[in-house]
JSON list of C-alpha atoms in Angstrom, two decimals:
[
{"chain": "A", "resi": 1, "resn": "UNK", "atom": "CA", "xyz": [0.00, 0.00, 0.00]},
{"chain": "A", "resi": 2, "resn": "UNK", "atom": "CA", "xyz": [1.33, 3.42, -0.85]},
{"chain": "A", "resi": 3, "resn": "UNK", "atom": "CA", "xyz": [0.53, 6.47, 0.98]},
{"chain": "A", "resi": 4, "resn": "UNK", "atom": "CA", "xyz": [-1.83, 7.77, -1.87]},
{"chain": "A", "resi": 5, "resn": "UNK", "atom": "CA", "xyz": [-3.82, 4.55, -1.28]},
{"chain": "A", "resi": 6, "resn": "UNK", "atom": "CA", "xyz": [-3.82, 5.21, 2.66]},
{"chain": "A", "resi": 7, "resn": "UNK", "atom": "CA", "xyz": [-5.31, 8.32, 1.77]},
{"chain": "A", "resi": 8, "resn": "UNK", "atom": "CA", "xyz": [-7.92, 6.99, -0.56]},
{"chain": "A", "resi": 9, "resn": "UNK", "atom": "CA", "xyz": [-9.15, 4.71, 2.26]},
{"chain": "A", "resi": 10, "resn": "UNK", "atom": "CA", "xyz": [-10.20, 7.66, 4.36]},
{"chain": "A", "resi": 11, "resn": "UNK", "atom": "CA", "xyz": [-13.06, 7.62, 2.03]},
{"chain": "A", "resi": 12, "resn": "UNK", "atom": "CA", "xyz": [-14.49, 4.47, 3.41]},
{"chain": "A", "resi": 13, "resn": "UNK", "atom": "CA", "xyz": [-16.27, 3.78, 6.97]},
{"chain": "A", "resi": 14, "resn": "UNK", "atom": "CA", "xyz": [-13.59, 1.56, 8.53]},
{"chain": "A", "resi": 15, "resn": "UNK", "atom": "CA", "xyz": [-9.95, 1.31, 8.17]},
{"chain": "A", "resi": 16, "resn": "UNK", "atom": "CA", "xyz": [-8.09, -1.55, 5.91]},
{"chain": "A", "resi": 17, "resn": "UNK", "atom": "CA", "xyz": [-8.24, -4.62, 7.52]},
{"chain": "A", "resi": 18, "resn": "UNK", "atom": "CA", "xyz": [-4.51, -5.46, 6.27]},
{"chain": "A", "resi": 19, "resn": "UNK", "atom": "CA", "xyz": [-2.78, -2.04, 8.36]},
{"chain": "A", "resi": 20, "resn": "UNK", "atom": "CA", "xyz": [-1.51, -2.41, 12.02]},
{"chain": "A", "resi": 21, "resn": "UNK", "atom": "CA", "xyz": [-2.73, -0.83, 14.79]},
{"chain": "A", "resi": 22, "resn": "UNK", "atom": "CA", "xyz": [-0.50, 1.56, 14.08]},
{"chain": "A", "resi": 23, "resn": "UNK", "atom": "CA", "xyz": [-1.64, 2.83, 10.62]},
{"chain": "A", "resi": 24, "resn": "UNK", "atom": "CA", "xyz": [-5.47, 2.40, 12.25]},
{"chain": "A", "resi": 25, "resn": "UNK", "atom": "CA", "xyz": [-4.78, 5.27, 14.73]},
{"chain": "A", "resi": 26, "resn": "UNK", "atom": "CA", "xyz": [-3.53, 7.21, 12.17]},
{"chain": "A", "resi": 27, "resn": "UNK", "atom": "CA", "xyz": [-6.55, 6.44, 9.90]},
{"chain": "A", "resi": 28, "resn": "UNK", "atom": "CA", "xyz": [-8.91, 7.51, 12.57]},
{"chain": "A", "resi": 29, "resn": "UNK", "atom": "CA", "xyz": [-6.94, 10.69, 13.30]},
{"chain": "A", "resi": 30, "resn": "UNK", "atom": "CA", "xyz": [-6.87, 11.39, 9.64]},
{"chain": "A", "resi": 31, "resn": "UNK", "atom": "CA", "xyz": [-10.63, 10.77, 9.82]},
{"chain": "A", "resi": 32, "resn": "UNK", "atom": "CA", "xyz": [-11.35, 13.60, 12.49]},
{"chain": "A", "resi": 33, "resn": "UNK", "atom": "CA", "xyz": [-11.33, 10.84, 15.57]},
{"chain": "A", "resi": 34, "resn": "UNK", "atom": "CA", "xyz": [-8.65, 12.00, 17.97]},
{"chain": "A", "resi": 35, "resn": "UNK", "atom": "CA", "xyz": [-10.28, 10.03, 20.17]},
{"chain": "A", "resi": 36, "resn": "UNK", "atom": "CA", "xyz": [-10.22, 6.54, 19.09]},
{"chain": "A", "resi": 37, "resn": "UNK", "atom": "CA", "xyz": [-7.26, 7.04, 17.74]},
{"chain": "A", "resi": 38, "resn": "UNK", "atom": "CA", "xyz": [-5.73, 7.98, 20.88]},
{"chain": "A", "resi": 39, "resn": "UNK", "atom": "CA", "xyz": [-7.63, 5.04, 22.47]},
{"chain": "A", "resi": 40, "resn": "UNK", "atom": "CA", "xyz": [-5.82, 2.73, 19.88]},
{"chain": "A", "resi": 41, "resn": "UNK", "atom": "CA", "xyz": [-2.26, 3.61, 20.59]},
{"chain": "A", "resi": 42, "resn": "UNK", "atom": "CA", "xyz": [-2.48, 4.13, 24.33]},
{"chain": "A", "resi": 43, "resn": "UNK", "atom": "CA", "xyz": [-2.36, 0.46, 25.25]},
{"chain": "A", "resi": 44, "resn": "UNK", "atom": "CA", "xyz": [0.77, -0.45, 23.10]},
{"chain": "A", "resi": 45, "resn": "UNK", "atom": "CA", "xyz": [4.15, 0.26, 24.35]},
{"chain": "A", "resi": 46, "resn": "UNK", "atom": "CA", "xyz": [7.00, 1.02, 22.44]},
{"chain": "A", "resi": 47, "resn": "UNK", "atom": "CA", "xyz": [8.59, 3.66, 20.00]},
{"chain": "A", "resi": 48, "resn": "UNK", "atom": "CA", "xyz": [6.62, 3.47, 17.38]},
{"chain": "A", "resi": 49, "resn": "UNK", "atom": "CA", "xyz": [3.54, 4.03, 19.93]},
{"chain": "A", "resi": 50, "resn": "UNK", "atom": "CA", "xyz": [5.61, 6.40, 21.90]},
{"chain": "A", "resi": 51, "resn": "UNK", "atom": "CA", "xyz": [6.18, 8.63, 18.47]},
{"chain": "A", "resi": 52, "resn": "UNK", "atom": "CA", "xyz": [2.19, 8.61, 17.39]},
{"chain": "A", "resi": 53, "resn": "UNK", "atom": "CA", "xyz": [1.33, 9.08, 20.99]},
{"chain": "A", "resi": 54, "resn": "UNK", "atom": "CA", "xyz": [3.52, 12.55, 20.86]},
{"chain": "A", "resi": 55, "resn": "UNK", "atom": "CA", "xyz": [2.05, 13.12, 17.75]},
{"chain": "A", "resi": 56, "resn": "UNK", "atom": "CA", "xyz": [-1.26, 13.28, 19.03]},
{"chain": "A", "resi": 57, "resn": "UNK", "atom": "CA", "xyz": [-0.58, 15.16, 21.82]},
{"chain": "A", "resi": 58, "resn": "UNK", "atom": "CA", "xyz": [0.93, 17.97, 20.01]},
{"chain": "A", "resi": 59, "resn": "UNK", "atom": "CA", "xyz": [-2.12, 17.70, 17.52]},
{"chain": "A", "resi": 60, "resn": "UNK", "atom": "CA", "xyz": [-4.42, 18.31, 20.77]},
{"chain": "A", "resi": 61, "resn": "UNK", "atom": "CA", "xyz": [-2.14, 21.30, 22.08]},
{"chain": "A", "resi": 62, "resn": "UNK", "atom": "CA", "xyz": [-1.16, 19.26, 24.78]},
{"chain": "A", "resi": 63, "resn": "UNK", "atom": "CA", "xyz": [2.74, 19.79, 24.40]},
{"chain": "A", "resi": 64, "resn": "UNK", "atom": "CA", "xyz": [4.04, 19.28, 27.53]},
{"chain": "A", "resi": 65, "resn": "UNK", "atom": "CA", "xyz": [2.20, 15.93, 27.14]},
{"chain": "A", "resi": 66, "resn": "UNK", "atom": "CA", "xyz": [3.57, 15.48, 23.13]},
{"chain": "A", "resi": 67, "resn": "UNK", "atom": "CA", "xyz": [7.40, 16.72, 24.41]},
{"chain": "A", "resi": 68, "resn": "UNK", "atom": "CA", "xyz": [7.16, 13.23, 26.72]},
{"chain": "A", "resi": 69, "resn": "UNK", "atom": "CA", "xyz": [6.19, 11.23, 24.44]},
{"chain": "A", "resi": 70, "resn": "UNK", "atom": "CA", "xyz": [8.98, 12.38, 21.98]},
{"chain": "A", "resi": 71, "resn": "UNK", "atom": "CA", "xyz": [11.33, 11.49, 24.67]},
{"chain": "A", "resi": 72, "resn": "UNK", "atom": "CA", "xyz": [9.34, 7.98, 25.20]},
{"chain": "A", "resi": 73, "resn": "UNK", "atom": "CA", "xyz": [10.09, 7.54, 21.32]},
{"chain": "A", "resi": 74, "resn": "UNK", "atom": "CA", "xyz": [13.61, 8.83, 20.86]},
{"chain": "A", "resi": 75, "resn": "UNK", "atom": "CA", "xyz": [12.74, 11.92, 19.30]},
{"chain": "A", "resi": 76, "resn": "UNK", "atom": "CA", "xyz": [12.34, 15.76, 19.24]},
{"chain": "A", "resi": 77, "resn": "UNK", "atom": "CA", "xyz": [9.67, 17.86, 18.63]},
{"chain": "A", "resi": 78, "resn": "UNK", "atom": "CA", "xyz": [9.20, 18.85, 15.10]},
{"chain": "A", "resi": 79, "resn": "UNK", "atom": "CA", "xyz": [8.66, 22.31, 14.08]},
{"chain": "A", "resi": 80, "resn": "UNK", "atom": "CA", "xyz": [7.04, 21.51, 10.76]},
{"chain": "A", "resi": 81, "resn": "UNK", "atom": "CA", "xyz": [3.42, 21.24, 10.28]},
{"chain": "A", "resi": 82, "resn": "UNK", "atom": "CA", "xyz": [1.01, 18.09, 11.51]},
{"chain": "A", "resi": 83, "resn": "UNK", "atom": "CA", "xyz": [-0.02, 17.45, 7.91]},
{"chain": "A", "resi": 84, "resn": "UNK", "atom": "CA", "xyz": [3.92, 16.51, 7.11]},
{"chain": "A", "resi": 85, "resn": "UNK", "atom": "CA", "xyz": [4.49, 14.63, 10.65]},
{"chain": "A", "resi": 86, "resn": "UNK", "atom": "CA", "xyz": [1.27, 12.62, 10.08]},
{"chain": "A", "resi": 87, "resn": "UNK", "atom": "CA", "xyz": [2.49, 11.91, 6.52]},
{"chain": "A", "resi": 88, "resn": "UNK", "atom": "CA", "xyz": [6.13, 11.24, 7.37]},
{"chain": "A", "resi": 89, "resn": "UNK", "atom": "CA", "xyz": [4.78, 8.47, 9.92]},
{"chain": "A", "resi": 90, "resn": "UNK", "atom": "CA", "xyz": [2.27, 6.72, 7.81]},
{"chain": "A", "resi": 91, "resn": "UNK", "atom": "CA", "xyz": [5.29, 6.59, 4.92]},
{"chain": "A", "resi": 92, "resn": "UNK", "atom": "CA", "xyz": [7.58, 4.94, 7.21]},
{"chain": "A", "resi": 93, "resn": "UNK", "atom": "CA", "xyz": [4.92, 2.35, 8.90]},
{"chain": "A", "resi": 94, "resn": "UNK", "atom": "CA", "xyz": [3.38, 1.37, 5.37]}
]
């Protein structure tokens, strides 16, 4: 799946079946549902998690929050738009 076609599938009801958990956050955030989105990534633990986790929280404001979860994940704070973060994850999870 390409990142066009993760795009295309925001025009359906549910997410893929064939993404991780991972890409179904981000499919539900892309949707307008910070909250289940949220939901799915709070209950796994580790980097990847950690980095759409941050993500999230800096989407919500929240950036005390996001700056520990960019720790949790090994990374820093970007200063470029949400659109590009939320793109530059999806690229490197699909």
């Amino acid at each position: 799946m390409t990142l066009e076609d993760f795009k295309k599938s925001l025009a359906h009801e549910i997410p893929p079946s064939s993404v991780s958990e991972y890409l179904k956050g981000l499919w539900f955030d892309a949707k307008g549902d910070w909250h289940n989105a949220h939901t799915i990534i709070q209950d796994i633990n580790d980097k990847t998690a950690a980095w759409i986790h941050a993500y999230l929280h800096r989407k919500e404001g929240d950036i005390w929050n996001a700056d520990y979860w960019y720790n949790n994940a090994g990374r820093k704070r970007p200063s470029y738009p949400l659109e590009r973060e939320w793109e530059e994850i999806v690229s490197e999870l699909l």
